[in-house]
mmCIF file of C-alpha atoms in Angstrom:
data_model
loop_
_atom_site.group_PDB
_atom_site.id
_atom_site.type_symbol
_atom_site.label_atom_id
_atom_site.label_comp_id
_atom_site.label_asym_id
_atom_site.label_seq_id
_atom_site.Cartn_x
_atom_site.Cartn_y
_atom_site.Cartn_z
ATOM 1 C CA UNK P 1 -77.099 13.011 92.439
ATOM 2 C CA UNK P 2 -73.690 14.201 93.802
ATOM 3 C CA UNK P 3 -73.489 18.059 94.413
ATOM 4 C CA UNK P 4 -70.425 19.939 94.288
ATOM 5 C CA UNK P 5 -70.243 20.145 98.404
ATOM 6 C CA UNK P 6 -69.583 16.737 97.663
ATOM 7 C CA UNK P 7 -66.239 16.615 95.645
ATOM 8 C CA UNK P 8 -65.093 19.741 97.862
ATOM 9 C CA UNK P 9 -65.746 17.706 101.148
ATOM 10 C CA UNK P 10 -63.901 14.387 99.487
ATOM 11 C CA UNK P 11 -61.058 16.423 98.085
ATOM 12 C CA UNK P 12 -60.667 18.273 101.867
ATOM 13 C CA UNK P 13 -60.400 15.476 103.484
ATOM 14 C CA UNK P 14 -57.699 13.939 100.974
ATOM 15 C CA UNK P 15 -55.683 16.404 100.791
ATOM 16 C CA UNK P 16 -55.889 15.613 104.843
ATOM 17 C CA UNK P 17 -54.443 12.117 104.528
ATOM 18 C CA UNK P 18 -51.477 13.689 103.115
ATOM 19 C CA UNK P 19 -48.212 11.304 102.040
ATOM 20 C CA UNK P 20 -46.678 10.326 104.716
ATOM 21 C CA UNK P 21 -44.026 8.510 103.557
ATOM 22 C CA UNK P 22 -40.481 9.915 103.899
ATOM 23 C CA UNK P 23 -38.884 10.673 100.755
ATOM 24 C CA UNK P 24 -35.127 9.142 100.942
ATOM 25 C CA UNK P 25 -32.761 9.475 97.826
ATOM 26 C CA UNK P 26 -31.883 5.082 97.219
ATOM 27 C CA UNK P 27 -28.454 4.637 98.094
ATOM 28 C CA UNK P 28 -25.737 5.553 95.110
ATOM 29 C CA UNK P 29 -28.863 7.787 93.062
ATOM 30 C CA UNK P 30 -26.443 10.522 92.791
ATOM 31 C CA UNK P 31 -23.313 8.884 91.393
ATOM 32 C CA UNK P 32 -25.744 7.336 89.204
ATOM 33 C CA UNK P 33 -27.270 10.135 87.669
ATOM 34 C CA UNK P 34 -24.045 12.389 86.960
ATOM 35 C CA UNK P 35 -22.666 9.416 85.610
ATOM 36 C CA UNK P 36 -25.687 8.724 82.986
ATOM 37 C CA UNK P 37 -25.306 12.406 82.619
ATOM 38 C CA UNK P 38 -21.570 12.488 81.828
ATOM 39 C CA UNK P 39 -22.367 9.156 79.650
ATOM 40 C CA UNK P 40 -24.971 10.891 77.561
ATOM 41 C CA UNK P 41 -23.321 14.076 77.173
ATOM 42 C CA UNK P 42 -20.133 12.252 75.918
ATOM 43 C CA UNK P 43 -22.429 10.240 73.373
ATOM 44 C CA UNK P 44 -23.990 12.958 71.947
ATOM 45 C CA UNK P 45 -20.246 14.962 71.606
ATOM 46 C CA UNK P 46 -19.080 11.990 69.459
ATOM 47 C CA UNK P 47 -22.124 12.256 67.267
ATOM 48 C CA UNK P 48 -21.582 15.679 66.704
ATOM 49 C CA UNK P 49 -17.748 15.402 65.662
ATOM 50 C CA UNK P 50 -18.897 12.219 63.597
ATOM 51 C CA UNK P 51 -21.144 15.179 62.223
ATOM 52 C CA UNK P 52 -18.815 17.803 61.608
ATOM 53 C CA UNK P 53 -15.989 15.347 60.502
ATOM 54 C CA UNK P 54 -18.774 14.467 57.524
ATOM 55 C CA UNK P 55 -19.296 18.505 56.935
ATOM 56 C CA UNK P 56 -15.665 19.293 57.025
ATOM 57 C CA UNK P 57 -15.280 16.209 54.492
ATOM 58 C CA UNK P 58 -17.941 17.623 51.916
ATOM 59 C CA UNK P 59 -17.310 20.703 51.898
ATOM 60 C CA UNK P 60 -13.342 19.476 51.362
ATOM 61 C CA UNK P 61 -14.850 17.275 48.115
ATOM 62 C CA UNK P 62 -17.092 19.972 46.758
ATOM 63 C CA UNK P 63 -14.192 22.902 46.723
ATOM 64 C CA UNK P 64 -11.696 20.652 44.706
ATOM 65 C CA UNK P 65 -14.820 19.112 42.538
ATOM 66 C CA UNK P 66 -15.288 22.860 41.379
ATOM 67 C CA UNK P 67 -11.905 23.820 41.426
ATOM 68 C CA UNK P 68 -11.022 20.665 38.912
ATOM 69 C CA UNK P 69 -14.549 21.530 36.964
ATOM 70 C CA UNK P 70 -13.301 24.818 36.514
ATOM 71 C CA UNK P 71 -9.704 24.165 35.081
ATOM 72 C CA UNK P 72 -11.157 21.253 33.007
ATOM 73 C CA UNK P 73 -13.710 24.239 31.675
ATOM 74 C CA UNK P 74 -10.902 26.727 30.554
ATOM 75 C CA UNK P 75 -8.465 24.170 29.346
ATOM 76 C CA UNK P 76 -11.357 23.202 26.878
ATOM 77 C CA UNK P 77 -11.686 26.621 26.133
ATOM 78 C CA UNK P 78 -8.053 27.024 25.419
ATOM 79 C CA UNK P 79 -7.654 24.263 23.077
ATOM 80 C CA UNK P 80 -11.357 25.359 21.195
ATOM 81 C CA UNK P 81 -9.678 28.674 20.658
ATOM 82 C CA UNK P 82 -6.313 27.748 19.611
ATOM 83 C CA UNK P 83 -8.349 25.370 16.837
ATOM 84 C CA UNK P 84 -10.281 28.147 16.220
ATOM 85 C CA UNK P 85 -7.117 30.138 14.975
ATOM 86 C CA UNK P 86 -5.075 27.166 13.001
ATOM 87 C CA UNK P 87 -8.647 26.943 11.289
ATOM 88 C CA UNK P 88 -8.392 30.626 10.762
ATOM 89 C CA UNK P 89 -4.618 30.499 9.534
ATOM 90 C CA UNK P 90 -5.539 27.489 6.917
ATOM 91 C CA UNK P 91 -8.720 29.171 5.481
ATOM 92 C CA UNK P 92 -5.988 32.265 4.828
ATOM 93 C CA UNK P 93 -3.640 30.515 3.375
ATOM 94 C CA UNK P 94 -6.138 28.704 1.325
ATOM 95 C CA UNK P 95 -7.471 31.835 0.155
ATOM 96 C CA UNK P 96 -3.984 33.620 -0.670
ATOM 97 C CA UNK P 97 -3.192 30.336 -2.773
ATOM 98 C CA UNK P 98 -6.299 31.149 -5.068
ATOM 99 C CA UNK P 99 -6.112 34.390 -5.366
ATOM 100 C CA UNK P 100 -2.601 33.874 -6.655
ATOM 101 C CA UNK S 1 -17.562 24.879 97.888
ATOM 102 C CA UNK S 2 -21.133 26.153 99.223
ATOM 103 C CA UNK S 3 -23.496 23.541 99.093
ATOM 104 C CA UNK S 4 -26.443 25.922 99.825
ATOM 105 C CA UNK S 5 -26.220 28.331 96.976
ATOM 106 C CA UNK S 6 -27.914 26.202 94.434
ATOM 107 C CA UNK S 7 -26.299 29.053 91.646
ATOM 108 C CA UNK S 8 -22.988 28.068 92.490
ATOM 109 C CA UNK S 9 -23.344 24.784 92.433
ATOM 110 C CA UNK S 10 -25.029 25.112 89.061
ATOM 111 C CA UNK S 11 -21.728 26.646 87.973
ATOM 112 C CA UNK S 12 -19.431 24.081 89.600
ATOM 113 C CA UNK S 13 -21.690 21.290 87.771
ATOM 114 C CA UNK S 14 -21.608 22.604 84.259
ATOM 115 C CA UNK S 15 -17.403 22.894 84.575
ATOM 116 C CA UNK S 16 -17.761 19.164 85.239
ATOM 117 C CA UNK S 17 -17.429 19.092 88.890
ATOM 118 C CA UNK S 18 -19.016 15.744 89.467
ATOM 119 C CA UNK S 19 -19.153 16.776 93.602
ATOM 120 C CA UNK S 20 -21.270 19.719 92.683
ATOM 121 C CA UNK S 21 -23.456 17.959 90.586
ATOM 122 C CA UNK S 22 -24.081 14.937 93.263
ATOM 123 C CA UNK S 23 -24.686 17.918 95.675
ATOM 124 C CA UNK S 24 -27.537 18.857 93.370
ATOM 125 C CA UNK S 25 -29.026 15.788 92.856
ATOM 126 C CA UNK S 26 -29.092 15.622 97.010
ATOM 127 C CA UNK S 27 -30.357 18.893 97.531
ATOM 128 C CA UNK S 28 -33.231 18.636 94.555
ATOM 129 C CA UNK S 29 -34.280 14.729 95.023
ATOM 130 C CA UNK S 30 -36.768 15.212 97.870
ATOM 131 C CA UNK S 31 -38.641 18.092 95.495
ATOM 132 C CA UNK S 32 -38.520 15.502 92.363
ATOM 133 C CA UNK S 33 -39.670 12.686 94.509
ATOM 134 C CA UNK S 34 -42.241 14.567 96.149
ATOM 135 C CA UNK S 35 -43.573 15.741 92.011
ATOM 136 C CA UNK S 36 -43.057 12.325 91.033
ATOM 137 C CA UNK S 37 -45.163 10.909 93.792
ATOM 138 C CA UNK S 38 -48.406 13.549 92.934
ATOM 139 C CA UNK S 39 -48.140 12.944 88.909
ATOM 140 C CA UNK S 40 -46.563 9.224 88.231
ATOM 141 C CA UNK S 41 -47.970 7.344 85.785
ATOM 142 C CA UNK S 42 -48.883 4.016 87.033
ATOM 143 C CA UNK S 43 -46.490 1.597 84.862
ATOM 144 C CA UNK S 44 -43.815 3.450 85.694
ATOM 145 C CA UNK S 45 -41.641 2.772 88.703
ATOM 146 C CA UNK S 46 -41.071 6.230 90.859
ATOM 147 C CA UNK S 47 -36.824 5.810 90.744
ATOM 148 C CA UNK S 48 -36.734 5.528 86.934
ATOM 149 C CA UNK S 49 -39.347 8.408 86.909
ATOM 150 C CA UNK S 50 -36.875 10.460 89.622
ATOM 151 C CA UNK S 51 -33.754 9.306 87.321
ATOM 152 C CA UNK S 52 -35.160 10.307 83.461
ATOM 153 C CA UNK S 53 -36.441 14.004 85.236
ATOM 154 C CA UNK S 54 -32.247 14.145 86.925
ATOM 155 C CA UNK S 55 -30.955 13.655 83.166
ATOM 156 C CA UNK S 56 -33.275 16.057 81.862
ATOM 157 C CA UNK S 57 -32.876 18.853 84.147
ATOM 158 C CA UNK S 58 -28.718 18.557 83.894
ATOM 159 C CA UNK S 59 -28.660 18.274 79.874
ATOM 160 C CA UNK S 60 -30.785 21.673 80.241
ATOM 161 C CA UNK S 61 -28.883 22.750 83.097
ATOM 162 C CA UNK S 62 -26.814 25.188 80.689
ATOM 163 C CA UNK S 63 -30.401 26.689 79.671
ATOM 164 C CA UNK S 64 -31.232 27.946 83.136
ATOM 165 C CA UNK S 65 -30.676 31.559 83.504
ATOM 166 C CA UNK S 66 -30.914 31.919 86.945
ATOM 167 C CA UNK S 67 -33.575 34.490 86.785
ATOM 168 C CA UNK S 68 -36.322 31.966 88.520
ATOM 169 C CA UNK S 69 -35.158 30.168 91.807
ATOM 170 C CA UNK S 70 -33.694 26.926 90.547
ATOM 171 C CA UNK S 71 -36.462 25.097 92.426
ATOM 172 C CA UNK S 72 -39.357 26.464 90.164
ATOM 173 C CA UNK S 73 -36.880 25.537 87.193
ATOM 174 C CA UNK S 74 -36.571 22.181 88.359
ATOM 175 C CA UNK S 75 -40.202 21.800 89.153
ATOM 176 C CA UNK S 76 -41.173 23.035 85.727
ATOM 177 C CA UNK S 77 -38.769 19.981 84.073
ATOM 178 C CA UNK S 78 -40.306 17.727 86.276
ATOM 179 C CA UNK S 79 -43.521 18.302 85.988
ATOM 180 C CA UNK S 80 -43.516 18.364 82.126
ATOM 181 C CA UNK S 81 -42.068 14.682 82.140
ATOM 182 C CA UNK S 82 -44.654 13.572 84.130
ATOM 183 C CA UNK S 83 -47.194 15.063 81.866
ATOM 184 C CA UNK S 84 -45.123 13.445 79.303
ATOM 185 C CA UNK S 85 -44.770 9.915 80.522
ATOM 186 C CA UNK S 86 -48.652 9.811 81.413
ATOM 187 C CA UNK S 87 -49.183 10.980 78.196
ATOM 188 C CA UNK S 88 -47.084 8.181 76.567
ATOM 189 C CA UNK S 89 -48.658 5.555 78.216
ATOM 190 C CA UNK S 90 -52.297 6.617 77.286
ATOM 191 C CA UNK S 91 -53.961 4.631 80.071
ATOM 192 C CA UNK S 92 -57.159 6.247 81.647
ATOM 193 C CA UNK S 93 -59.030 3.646 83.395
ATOM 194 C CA UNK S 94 -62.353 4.024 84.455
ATOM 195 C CA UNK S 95 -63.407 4.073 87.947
ATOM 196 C CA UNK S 96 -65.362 0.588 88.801
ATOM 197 C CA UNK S 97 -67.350 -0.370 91.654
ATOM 198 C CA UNK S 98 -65.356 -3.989 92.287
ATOM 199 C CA UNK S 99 -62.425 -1.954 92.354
ATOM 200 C CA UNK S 100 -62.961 0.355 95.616
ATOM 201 C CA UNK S 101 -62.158 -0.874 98.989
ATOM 202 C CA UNK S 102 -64.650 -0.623 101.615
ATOM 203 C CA UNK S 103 -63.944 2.079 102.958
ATOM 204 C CA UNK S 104 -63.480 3.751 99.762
ATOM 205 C CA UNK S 105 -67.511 2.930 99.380
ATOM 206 C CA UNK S 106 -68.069 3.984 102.769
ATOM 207 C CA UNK S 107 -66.893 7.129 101.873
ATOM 208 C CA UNK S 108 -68.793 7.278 98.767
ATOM 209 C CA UNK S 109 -71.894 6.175 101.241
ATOM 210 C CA UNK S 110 -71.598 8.992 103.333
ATOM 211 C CA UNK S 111 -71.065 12.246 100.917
ATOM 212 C CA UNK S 112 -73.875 11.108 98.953
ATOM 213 C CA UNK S 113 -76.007 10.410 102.004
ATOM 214 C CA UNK S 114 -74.865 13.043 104.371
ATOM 215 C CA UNK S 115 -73.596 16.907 104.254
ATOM 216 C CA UNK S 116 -71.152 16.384 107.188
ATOM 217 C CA UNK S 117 -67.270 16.553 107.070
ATOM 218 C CA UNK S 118 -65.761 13.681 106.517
ATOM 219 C CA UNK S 119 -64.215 11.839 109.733
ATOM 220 C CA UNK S 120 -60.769 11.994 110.310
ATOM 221 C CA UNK S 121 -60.347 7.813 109.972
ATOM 222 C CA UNK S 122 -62.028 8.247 106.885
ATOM 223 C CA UNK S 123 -59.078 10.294 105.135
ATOM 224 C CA UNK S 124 -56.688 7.555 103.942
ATOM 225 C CA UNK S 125 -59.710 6.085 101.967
ATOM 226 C CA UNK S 126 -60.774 9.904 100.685
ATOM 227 C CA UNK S 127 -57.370 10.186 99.352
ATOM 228 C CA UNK S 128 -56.926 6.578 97.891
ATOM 229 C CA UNK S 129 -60.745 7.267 96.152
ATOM 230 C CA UNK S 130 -59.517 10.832 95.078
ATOM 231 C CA UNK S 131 -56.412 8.767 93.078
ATOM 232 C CA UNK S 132 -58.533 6.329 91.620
ATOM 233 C CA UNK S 133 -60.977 9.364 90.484
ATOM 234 C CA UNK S 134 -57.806 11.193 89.271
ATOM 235 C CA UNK S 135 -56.068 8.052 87.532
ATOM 236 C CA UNK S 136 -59.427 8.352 85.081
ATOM 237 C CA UNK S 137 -58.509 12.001 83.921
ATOM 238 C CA UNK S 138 -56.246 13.560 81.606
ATOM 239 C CA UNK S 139 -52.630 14.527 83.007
ATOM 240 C CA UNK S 140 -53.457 18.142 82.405
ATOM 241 C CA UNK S 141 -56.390 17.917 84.665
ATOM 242 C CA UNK S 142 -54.976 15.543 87.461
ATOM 243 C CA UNK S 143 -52.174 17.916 87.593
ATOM 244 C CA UNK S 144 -54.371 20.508 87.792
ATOM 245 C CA UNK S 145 -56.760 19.137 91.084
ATOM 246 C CA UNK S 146 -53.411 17.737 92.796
ATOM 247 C CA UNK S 147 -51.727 21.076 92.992
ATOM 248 C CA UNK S 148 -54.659 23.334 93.475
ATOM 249 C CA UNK S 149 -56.908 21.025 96.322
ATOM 250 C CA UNK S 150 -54.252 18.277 97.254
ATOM 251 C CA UNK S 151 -51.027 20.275 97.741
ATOM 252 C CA UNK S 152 -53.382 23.594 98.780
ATOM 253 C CA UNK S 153 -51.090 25.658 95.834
ATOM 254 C CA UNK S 154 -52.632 28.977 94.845
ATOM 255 C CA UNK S 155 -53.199 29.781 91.270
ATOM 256 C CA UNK S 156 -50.546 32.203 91.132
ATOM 257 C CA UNK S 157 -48.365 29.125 92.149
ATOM 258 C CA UNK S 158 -49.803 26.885 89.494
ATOM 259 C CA UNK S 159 -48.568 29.575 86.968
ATOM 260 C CA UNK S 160 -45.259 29.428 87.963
ATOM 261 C CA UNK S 161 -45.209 25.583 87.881
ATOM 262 C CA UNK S 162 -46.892 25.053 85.162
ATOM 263 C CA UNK S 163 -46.027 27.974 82.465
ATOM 264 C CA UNK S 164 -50.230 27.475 82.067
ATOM 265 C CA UNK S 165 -52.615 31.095 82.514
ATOM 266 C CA UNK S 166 -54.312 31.577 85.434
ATOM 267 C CA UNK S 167 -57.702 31.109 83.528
ATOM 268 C CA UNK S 168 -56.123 28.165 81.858
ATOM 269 C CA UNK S 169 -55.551 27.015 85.920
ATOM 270 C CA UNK S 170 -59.293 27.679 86.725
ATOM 271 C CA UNK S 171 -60.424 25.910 83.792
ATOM 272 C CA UNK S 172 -58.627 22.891 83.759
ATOM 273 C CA UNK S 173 -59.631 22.639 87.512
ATOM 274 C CA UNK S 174 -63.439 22.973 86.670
ATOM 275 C CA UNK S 175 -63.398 20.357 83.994
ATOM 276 C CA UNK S 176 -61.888 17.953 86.523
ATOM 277 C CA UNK S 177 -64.114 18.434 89.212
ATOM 278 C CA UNK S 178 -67.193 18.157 86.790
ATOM 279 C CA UNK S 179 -65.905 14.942 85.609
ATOM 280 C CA UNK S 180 -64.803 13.561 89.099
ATOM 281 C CA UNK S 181 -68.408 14.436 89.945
ATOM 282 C CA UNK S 182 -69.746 12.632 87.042
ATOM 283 C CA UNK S 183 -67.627 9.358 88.020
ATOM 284 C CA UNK S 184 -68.605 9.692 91.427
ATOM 285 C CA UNK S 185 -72.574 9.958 90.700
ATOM 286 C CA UNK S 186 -71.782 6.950 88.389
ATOM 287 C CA UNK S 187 -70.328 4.431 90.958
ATOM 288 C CA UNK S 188 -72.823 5.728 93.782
ATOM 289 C CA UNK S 189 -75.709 4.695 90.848
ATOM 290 C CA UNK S 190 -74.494 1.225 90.879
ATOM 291 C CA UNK S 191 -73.889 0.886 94.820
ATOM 292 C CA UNK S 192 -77.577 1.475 94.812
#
């Protein structure tokens, strides 16, 4: 059966062996990376006009959509009422000629 | 521009000074490399691993406040996409006999058969056995063994790293060890 004196002598001695080899940055990493950077960054700008282009659009579309809903609404009204009161004007006439 | 104040050049990078940035990626490569080294995951190559951690810490850079050392910052980001990448690729295998080298078995040989040290010509194959035991454990926990007995970090340390609680530290650590123990007993069963 392994004890724990075990593990603690196997992970003494690895940590030991260390890494020895030397950590060098491959030629060009640098420009690379700024330039994915810049890339991405750039990318993801043009997705969020493309997105605010689509907001500014429908919001545009929903202000004159009520605007014309709401003049169609009260020029409806407008010619209701003015039938309303050549109705009203007939009936009264109507009513005067019988009552002569 | 001062290359050696990491806050200026933090500055410099995020008004799209592409010489301050490069200066970044200089002075913080050896740290990533050396994180990427500990915690790869084995199907992925330690430059692309290096490269995905440089894009991630400069599309955050704005998000660093400056009140940790940019260092810790950086180490955070790194680790995290190691844990990540492991993560993604789901691959724990186990430990087999036919897979050690000799000396790897030697070693195996003598903890189970002696309480001595191990010798000094013995430590390359304590270390390669110690990464196949840790290649068979979750991230969390190989992350956990590397920086506490590997890289000799304190717990305190860990915290910082890691964003984990000390107990969390401890615990993870225990788990580890009781497995690698368990793994161990197992091939030393079969030497037999």
């Amino acid at each position: 059966m392994m004890k724990n004196d075990n593990i603690d002598r196997l992970l003494r001695s690895a940590a030991q062996a260390g890494d020895e080899s030397p950590v060098e940055m491959p030629f060009g990493f640098d420009t690379r990376v700024v330039a994915l950077w810049r890339a991405a960054g750039s990318k993801a700008n043009g997705v969020a006009q493309l997105l605010r282009r689509v907001a500014v659009l429908s919001a545009v579309m929903i202000v004159i959509s009520t605007i014309a809903a709401v003049r169609e609404a009260n020029q409806s009204r407008e010619i209701r009422e003015s039938l309303t009161n050549e109705f009203a004007i007939a009936d009264s006439a109507i009513q005067d000629e019988f009552l002569k | 521009m001062d290359d050696s104040d990491p806050g200026a050049l933090v500055k410099a990078a995020l008004q799209n000074d592409d010489d301050a940035a490069r200066a970044l990626v200089r002075r913080l490569y050896p740290l990533v490399a050396k994180i990427v080294r500990s915690h790869r995951p084995r199907r992925t190559p330690e430059e692309d691993l290096c490269q995905m951690i440089f894009i991630k810490v400069f599309q955050k850079l704005s998000q660093f406040s400056g009140n940790v050392p940019l260092e810790h910052w950086v180490s955070r980001v790194a680790v995290n996409t190691c844990l990540n990448q492991i993560e993604s690729e789901r691959v724990r295998p186990e430990v087999r006999h036919a897979d050690l080298s000799v000396e790897e078995q030697a070693v195996i040989e003598k903890l189970a058969t002696s309480s001595e040290e191990l010798a000094p010509d013995q430590q390359l194959a304590s270390r390669q056995l110690v990464e196949h035991l840790l290649a068979a454990l979750k991230p969390v926990e190989r992350l956990a063994i590397d920086l506490l007995y590997l890289q000799g970090r304190t717990v305190e340390e860990i915290r910082k790293i890691t964003g984990w609680s000390a107990a969390l530290v401890k615990v993870r650590a225990f788990r580890a060890r009781q497995k690698m123990k368990k793994q161990l007993a197992e091939i030393w069963a079969k030497e037999k």
